[in-house]
Coordinates of N, CA, C and O and ligand atoms in Angstrom, one line a residue:
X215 N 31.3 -40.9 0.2 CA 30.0 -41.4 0.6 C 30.1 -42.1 2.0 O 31.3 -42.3 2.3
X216 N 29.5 -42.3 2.7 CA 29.5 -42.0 4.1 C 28.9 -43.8 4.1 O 27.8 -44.1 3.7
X217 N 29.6 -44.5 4.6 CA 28.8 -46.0 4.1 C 27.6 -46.2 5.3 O 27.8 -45.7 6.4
X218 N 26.5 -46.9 4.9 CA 25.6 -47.1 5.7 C 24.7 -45.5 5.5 O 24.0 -45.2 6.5
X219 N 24.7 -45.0 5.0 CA 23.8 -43.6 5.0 C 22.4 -44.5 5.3 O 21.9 -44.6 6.4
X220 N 22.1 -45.0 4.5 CA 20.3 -45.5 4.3 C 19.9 -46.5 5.7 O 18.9 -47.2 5.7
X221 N 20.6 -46.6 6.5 CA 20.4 -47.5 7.7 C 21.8 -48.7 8.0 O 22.6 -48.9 8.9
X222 N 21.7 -49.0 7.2 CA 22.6 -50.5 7.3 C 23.7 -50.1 7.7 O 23.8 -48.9 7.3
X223 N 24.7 -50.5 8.3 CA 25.6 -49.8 9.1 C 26.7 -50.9 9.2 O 26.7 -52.1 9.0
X224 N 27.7 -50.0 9.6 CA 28.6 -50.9 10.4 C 28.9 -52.0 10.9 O 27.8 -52.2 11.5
X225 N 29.7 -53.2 11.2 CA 30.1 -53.7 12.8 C 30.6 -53.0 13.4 O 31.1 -52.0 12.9
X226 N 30.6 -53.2 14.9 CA 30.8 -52.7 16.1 C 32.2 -53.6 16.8 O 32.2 -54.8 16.7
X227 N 33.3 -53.0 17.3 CA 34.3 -54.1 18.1 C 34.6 -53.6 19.3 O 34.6 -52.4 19.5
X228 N 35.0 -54.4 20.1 CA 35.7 -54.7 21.5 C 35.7 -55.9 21.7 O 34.9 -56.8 21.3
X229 N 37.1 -56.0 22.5 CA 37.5 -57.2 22.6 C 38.0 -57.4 23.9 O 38.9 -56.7 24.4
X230 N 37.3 -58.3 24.3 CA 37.8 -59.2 25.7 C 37.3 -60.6 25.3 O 37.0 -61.0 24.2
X231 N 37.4 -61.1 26.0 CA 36.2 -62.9 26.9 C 35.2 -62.3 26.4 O 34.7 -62.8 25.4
X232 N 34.7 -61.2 26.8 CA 33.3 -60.9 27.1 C 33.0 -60.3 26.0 O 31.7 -60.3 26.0
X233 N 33.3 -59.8 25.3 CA 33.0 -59.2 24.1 C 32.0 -59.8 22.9 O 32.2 -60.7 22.2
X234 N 31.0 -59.2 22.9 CA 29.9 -59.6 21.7 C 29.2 -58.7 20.5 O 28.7 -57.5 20.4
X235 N 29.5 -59.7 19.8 CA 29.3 -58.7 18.3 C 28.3 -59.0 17.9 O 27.8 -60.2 17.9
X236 N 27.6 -57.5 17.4 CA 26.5 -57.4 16.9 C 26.7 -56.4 15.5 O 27.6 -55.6 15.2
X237 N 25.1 -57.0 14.7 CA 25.1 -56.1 13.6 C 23.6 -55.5 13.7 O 22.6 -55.8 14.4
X238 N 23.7 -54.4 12.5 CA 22.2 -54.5 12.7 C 21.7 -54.5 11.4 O 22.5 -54.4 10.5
X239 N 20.6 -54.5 11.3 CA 19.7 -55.1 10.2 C 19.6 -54.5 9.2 O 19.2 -53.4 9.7
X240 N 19.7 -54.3 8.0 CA 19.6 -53.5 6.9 C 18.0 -52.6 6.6 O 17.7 -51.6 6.1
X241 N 17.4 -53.9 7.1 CA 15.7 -53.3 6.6 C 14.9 -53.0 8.0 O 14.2 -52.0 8.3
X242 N 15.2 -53.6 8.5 CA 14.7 -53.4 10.2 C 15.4 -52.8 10.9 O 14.6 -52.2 11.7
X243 N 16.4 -52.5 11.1 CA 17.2 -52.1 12.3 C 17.4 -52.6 13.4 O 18.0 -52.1 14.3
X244 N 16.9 -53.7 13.5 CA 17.1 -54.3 14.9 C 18.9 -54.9 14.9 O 19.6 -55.3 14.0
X245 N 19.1 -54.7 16.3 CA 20.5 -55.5 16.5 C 20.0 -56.9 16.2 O 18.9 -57.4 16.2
X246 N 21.1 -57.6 15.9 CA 21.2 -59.1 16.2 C 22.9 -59.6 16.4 O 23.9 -59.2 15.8
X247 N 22.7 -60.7 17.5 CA 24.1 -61.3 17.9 C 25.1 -61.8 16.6 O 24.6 -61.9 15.5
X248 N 26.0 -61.9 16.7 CA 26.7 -62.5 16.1 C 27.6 -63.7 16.8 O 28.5 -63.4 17.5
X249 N 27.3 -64.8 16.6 CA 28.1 -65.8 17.5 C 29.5 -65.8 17.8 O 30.0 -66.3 18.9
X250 N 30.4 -65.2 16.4 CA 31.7 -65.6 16.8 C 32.2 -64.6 16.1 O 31.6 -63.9 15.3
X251 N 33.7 -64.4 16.5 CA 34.5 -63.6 16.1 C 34.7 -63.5 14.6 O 34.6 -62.4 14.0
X252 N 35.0 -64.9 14.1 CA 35.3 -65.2 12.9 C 33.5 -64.6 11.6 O 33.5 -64.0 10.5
X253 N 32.6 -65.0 12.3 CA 31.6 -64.8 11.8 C 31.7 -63.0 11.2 O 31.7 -62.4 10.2
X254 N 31.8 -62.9 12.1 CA 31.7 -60.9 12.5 C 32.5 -60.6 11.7 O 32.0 -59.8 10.8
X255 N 33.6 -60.9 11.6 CA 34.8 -60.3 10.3 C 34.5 -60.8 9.3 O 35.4 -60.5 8.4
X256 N 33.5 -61.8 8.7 CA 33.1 -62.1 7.5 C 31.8 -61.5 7.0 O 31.4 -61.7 5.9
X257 N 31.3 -60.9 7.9 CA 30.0 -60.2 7.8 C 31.0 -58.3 7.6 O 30.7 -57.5 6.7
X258 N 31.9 -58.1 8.5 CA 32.3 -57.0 8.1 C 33.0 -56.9 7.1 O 33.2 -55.8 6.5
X259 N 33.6 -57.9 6.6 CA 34.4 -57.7 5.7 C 34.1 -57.1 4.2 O 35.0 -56.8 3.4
X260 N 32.8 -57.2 4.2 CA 31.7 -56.8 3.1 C 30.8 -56.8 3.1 O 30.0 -57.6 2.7
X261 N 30.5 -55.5 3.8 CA 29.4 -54.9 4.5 C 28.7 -54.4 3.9 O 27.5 -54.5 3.9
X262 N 29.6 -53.5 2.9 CA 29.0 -52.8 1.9 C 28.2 -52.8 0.9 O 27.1 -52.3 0.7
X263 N 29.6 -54.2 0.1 CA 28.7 -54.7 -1.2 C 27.5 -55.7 -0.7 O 26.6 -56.1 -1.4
X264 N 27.7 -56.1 0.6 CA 27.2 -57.1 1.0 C 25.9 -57.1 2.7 O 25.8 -57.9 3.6
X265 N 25.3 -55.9 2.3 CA 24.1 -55.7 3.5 C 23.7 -56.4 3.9 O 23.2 -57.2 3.2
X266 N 23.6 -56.6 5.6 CA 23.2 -57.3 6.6 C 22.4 -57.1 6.3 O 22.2 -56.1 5.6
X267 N 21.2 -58.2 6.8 CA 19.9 -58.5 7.0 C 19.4 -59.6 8.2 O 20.2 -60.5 8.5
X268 N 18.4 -59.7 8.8 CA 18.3 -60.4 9.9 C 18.3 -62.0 9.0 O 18.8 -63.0 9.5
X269 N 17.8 -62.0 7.8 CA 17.5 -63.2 7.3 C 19.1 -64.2 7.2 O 19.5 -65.2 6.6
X270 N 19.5 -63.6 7.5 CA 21.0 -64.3 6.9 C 21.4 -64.9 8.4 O 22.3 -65.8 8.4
X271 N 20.7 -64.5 9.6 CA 20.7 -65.6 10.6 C 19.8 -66.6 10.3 O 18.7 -66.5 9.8
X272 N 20.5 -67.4 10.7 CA 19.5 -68.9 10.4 C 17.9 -69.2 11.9 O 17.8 -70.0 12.9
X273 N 17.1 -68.5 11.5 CA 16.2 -68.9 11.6 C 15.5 -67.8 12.2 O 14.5 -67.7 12.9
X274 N 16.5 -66.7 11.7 CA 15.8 -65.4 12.4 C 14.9 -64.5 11.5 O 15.4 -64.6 10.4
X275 N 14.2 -63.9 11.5 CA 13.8 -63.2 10.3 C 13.5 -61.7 11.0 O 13.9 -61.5 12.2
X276 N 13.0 -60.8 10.4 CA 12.7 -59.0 10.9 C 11.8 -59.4 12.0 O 12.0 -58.9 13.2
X277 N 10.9 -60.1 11.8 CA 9.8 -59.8 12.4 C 10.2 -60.6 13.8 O 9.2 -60.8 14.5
X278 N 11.2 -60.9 14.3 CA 11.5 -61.6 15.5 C 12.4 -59.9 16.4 O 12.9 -58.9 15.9
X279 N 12.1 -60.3 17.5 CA 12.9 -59.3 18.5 C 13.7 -59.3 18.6 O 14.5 -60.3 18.6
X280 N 14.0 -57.8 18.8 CA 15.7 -57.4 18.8 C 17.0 -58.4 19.8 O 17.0 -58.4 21.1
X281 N 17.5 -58.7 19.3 CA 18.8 -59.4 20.2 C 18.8 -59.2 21.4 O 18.4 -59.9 22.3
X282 N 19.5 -57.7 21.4 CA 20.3 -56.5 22.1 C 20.0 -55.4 21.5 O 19.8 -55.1 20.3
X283 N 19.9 -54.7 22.9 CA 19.5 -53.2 22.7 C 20.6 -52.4 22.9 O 21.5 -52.9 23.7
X284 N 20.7 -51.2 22.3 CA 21.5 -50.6 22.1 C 21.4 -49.3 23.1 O 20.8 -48.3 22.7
X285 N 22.2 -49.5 24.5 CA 21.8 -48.5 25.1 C 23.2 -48.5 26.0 O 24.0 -49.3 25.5
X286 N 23.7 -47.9 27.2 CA 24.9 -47.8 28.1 C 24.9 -48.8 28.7 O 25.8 -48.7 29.5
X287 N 24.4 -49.8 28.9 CA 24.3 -50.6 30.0 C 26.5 -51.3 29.7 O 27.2 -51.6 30.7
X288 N 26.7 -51.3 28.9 CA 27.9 -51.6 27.7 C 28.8 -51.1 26.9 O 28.3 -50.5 26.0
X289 N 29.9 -51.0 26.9 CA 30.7 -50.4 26.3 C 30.5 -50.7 24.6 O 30.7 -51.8 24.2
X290 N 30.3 -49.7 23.9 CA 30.1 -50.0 22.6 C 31.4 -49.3 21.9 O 32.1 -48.5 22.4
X291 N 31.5 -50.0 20.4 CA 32.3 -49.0 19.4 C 32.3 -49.6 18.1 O 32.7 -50.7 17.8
X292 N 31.6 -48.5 17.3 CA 31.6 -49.1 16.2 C 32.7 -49.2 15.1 O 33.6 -48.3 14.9
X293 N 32.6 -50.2 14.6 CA 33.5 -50.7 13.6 C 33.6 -49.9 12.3 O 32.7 -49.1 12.0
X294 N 34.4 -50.2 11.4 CA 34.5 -49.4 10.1 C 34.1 -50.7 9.0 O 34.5 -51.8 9.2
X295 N 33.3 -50.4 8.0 CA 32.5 -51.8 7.3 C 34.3 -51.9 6.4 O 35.2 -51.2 6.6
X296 N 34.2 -53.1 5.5 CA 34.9 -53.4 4.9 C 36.2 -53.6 5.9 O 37.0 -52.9 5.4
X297 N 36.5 -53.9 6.5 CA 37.8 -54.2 6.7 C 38.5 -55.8 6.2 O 37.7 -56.7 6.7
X298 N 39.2 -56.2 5.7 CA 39.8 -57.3 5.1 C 39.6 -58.5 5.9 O 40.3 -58.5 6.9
X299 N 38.8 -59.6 5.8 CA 38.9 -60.8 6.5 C 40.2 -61.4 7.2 O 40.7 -62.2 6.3
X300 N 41.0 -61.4 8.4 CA 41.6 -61.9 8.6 C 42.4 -63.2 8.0 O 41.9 -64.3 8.5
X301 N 43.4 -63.4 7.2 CA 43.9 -64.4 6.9 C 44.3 -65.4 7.9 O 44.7 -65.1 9.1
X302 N 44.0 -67.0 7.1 CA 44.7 -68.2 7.6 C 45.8 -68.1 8.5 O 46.8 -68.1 7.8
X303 N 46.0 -68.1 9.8 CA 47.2 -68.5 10.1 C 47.3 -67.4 10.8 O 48.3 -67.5 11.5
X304 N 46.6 -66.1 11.1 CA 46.7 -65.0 12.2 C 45.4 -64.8 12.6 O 44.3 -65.2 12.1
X305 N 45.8 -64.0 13.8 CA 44.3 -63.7 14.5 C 44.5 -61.9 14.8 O 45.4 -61.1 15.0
X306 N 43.3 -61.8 14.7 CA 43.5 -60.0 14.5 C 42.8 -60.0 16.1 O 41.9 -60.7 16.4
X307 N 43.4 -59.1 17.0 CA 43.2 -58.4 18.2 C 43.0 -57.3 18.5 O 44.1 -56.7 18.1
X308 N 42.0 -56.4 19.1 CA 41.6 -55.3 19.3 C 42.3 -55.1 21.1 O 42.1 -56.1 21.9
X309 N 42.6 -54.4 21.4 CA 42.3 -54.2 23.0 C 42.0 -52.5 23.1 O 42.7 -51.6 22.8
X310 N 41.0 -52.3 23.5 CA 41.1 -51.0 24.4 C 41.5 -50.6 25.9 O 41.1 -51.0 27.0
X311 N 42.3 -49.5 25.4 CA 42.8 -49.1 26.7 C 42.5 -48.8 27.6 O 41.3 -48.6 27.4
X312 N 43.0 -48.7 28.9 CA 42.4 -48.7 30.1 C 41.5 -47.5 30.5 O 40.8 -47.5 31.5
X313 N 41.7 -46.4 29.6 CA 41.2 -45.1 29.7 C 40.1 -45.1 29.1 O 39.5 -44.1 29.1
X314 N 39.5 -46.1 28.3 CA 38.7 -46.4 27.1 C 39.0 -45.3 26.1 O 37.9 -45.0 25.5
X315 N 39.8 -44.6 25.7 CA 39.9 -43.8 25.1 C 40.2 -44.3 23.4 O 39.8 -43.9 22.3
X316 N 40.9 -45.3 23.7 CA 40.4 -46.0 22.0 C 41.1 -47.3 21.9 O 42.0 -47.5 22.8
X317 N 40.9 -48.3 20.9 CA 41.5 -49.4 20.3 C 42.6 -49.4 20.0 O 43.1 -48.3 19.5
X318 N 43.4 -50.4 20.1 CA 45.0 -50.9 19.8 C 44.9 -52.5 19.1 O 44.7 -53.6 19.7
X319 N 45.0 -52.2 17.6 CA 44.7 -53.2 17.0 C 46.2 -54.2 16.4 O 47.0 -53.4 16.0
X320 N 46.5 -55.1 16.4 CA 47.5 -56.2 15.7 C 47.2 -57.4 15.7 O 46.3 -57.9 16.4
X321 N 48.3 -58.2 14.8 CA 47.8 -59.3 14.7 C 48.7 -60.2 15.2 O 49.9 -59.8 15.1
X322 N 48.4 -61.5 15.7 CA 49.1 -62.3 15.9 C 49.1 -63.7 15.2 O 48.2 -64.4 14.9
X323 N 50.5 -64.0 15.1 CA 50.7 -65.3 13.8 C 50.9 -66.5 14.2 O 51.6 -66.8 15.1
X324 N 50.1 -67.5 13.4 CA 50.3 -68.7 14.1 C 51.4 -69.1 15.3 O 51.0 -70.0 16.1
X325 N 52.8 -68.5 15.5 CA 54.1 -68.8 16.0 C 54.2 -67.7 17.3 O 55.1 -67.4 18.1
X326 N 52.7 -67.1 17.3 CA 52.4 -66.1 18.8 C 52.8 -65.0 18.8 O 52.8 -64.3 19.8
X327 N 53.7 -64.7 16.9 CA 54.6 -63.4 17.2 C 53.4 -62.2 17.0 O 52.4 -62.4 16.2
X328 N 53.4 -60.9 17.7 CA 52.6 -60.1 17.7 C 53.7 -58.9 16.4 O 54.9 -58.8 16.2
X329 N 52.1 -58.0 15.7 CA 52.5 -58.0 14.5 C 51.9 -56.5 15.2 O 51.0 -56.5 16.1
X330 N 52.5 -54.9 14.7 CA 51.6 -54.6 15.3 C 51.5 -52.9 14.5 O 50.9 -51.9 14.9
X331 N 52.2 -53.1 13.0 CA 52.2 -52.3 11.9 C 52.2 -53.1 10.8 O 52.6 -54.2 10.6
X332 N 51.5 -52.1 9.8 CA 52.0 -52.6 8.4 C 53.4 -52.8 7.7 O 53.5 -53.3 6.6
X333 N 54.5 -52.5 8.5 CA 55.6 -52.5 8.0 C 56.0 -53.9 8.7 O 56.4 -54.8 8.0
X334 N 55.8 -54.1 10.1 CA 55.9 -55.5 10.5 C 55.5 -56.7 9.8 O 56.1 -57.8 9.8
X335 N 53.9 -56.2 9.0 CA 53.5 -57.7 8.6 C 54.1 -57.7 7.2 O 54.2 -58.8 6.8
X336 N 54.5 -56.9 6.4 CA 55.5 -57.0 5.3 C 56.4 -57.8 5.5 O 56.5 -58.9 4.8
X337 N 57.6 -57.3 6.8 CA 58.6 -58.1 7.0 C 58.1 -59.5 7.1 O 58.3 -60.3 6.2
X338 N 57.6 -59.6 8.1 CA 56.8 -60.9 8.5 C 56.7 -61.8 7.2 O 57.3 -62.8 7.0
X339 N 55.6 -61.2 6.3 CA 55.6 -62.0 5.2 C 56.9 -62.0 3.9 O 57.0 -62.8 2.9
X340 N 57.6 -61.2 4.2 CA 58.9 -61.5 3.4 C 59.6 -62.8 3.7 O 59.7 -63.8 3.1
X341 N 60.1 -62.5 5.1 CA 60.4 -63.7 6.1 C 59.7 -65.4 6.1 O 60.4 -66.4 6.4
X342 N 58.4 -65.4 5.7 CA 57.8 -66.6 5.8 C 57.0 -66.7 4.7 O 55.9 -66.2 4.6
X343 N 57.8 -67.6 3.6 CA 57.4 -67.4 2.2 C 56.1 -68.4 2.1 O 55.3 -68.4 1.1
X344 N 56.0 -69.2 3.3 CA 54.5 -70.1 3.0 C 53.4 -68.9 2.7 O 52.5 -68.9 1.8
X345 N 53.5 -68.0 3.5 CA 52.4 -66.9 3.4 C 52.6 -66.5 1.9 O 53.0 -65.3 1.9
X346 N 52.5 -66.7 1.0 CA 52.9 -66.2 -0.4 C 51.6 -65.7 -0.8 O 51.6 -64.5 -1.2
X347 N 50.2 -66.3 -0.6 CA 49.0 -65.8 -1.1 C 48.8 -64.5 -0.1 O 48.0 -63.6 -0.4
X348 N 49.2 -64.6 0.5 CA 48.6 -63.4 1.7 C 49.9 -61.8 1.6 O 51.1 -61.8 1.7
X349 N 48.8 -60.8 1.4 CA 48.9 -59.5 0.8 C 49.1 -59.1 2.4 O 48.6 -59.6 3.4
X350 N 50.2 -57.6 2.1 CA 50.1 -56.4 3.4 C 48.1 -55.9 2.7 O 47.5 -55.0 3.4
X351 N 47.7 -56.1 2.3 CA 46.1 -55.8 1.6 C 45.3 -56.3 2.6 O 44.2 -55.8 2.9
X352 N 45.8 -57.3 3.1 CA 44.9 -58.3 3.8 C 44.9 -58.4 4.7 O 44.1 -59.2 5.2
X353 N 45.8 -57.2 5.4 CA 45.8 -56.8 6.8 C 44.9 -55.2 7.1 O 44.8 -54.4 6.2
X354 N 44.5 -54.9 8.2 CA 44.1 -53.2 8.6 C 44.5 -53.0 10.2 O 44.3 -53.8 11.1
X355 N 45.0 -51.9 10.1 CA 44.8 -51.6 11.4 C 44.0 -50.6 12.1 O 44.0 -50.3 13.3
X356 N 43.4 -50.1 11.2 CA 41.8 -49.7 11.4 C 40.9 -49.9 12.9 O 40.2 -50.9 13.0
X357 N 40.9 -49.2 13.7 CA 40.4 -49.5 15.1 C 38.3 -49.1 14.7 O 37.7 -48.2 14.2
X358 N 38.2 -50.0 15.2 CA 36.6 -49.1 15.6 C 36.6 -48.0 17.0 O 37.2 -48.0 18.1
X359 N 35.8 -47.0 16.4 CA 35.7 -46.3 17.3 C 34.6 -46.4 19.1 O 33.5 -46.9 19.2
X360 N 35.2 -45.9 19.7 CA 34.7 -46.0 20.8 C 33.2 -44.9 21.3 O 33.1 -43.6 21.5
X361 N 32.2 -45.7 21.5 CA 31.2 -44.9 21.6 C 31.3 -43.8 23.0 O 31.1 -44.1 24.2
X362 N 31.4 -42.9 22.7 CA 31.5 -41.5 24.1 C 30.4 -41.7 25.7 O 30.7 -41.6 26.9
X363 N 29.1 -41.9 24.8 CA 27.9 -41.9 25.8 C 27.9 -43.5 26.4 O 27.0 -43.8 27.2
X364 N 29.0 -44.5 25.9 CA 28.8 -46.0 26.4 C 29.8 -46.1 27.5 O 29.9 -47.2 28.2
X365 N 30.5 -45.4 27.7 CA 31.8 -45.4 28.9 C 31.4 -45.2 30.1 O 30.8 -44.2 30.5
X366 N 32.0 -46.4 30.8 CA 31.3 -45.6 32.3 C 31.6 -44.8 33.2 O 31.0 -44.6 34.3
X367 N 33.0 -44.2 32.8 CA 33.0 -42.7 33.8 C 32.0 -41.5 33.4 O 31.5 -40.5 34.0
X368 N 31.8 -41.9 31.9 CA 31.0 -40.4 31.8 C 29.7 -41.1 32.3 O 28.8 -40.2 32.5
X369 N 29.2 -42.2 32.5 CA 27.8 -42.4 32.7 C 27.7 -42.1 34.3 O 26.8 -41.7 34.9
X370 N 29.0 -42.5 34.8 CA 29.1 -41.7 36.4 C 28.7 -40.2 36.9 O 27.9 -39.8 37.7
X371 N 29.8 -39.7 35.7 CA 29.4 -38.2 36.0 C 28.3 -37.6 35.4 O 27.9 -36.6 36.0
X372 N 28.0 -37.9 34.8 CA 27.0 -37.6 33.9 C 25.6 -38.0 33.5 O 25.1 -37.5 32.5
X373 N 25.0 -38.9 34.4 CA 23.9 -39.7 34.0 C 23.6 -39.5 33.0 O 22.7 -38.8 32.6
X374 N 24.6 -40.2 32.1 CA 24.3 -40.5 30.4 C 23.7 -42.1 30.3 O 23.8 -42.9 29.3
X375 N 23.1 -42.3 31.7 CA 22.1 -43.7 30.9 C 21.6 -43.6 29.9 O 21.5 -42.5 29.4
X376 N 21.0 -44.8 29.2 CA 20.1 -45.1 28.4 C 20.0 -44.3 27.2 O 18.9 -43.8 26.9
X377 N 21.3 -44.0 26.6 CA 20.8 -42.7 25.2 C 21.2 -43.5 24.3 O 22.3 -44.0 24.3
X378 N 20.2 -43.7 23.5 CA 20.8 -44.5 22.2 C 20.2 -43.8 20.8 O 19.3 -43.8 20.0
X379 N 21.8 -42.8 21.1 CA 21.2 -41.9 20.2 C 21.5 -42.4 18.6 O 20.8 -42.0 17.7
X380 N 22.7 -43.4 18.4 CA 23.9 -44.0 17.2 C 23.0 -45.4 17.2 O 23.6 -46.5 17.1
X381 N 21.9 -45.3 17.3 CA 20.8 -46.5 17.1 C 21.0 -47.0 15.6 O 20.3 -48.0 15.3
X382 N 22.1 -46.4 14.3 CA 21.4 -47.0 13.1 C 23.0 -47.5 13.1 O 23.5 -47.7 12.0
X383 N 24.0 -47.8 14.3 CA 24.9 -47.9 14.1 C 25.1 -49.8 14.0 O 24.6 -50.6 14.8
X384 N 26.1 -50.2 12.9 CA 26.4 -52.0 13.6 C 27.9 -51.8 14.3 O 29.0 -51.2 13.9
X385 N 27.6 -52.6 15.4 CA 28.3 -52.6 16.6 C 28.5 -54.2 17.1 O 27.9 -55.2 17.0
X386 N 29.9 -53.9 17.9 CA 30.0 -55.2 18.6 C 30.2 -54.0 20.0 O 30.7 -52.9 20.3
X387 N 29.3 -55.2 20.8 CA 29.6 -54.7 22.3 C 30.5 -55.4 23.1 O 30.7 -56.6 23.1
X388 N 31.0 -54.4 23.8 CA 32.2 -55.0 25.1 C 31.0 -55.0 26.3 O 30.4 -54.0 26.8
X389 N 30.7 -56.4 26.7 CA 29.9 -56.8 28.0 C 30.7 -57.3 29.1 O 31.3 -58.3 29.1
X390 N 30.5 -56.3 30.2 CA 31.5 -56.5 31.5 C 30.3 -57.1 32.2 O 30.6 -57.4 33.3
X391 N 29.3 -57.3 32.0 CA 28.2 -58.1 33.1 C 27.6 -59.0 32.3 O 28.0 -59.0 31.1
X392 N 27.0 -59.6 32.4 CA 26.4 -61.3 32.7 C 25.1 -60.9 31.4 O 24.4 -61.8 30.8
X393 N 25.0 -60.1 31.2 CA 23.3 -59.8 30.0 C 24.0 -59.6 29.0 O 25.1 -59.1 28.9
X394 N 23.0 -60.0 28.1 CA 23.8 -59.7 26.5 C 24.8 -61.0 26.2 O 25.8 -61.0 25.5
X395 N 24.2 -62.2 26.8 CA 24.9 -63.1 26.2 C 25.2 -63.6 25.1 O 24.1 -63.6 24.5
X396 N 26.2 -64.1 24.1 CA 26.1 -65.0 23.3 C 25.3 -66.0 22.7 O 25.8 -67.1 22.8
X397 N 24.0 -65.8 21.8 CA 23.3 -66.7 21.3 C 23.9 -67.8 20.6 O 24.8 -67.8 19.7
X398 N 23.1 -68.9 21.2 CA 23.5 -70.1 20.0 C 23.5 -70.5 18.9 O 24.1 -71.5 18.6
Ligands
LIG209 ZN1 15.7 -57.3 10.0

């Protein structure tokens, strides 16, 4: 089953400074921001059983205008729903490469060590028995994918402005310019 068939969709990731995540709406489709990192992985983390809706921002409802539009102005890529909430005590990092050709996902642990397989974070947690609640389950290294028509060499060569063809997609956008800020 293809999740999100009926509209509701995904999160979206990239990660820099600049990086802003968005979902979009189950009943509406509209984008809407997501303030924080942490937020975004608790909204993706159960996506499925758990459909976005604009109402679950606080004080937003359908009938309010779209956040962010979903168009090239931005590097987009959407995310895979469900991925495991980040446990206590690490931070999960995405980087894409300089080719944008795709995500390079690990995590890093309270002590800064970078984790950057499933076999690492086993050892890792063999190693450091305080983590005892926390499962290799509880980790993914699952990249979102990189949207083709949001990159900007092909928007160079290609005047692939403005196509928003993956409109029912939830997305975090990578913002290299000043629009598409962070709502409060
Ligand atoms: Zn809505």
């Amino acid at each position: 089953m293809k999740p999100g068939g009926g509209g509701k969709e995904t999160p979206k990731t990239l990660e820099k400074p600049s990086t802003v995540y968005t979902v979009q709406c189950g009943e509406c489709f509209k984008w809407r921001l997501i303030p924080t990192k942490e937020e975004f992985e608790d909204i993706r983390s159960k996506f499925i059983e758990d459909p976005w809706v604009c109402d679950n921002k606080y004080g937003v409802s359908c009938e309010d205008p779209e956040d962010i539009e979903y168009d090239s102005s931005k590097i987009w890529a959407i995310d895979k729903p469900n991925i495991p909430k980040t446990p206590v005590g690490f931070e999960r990092i995405l980087v894409l490469r300089k080719d944008f050709s795709k995500f390079d996902a690990y995590y890093i642990t309270s002590t800064g060590k970078r984790l950057r397989a499933i076999t690492e974070i086993a050892k890792f947690l063999e190693a450091n028995p305080e983590y005892s609640g926390v499962s290799v389950s509880d980790f993914s290294f699952t990249v979102p994918k990189v949207v083709e028509n949001t990159i900007p060499r092909i928007v160079d060569g290609k005047n692939g402005a403005s196509r928003g063809k993956k409109k029912k997609k939830s997305m975090i956008k990578d913002d290299d310019n000043d629009d598409g800020e962070l709502v409060d």
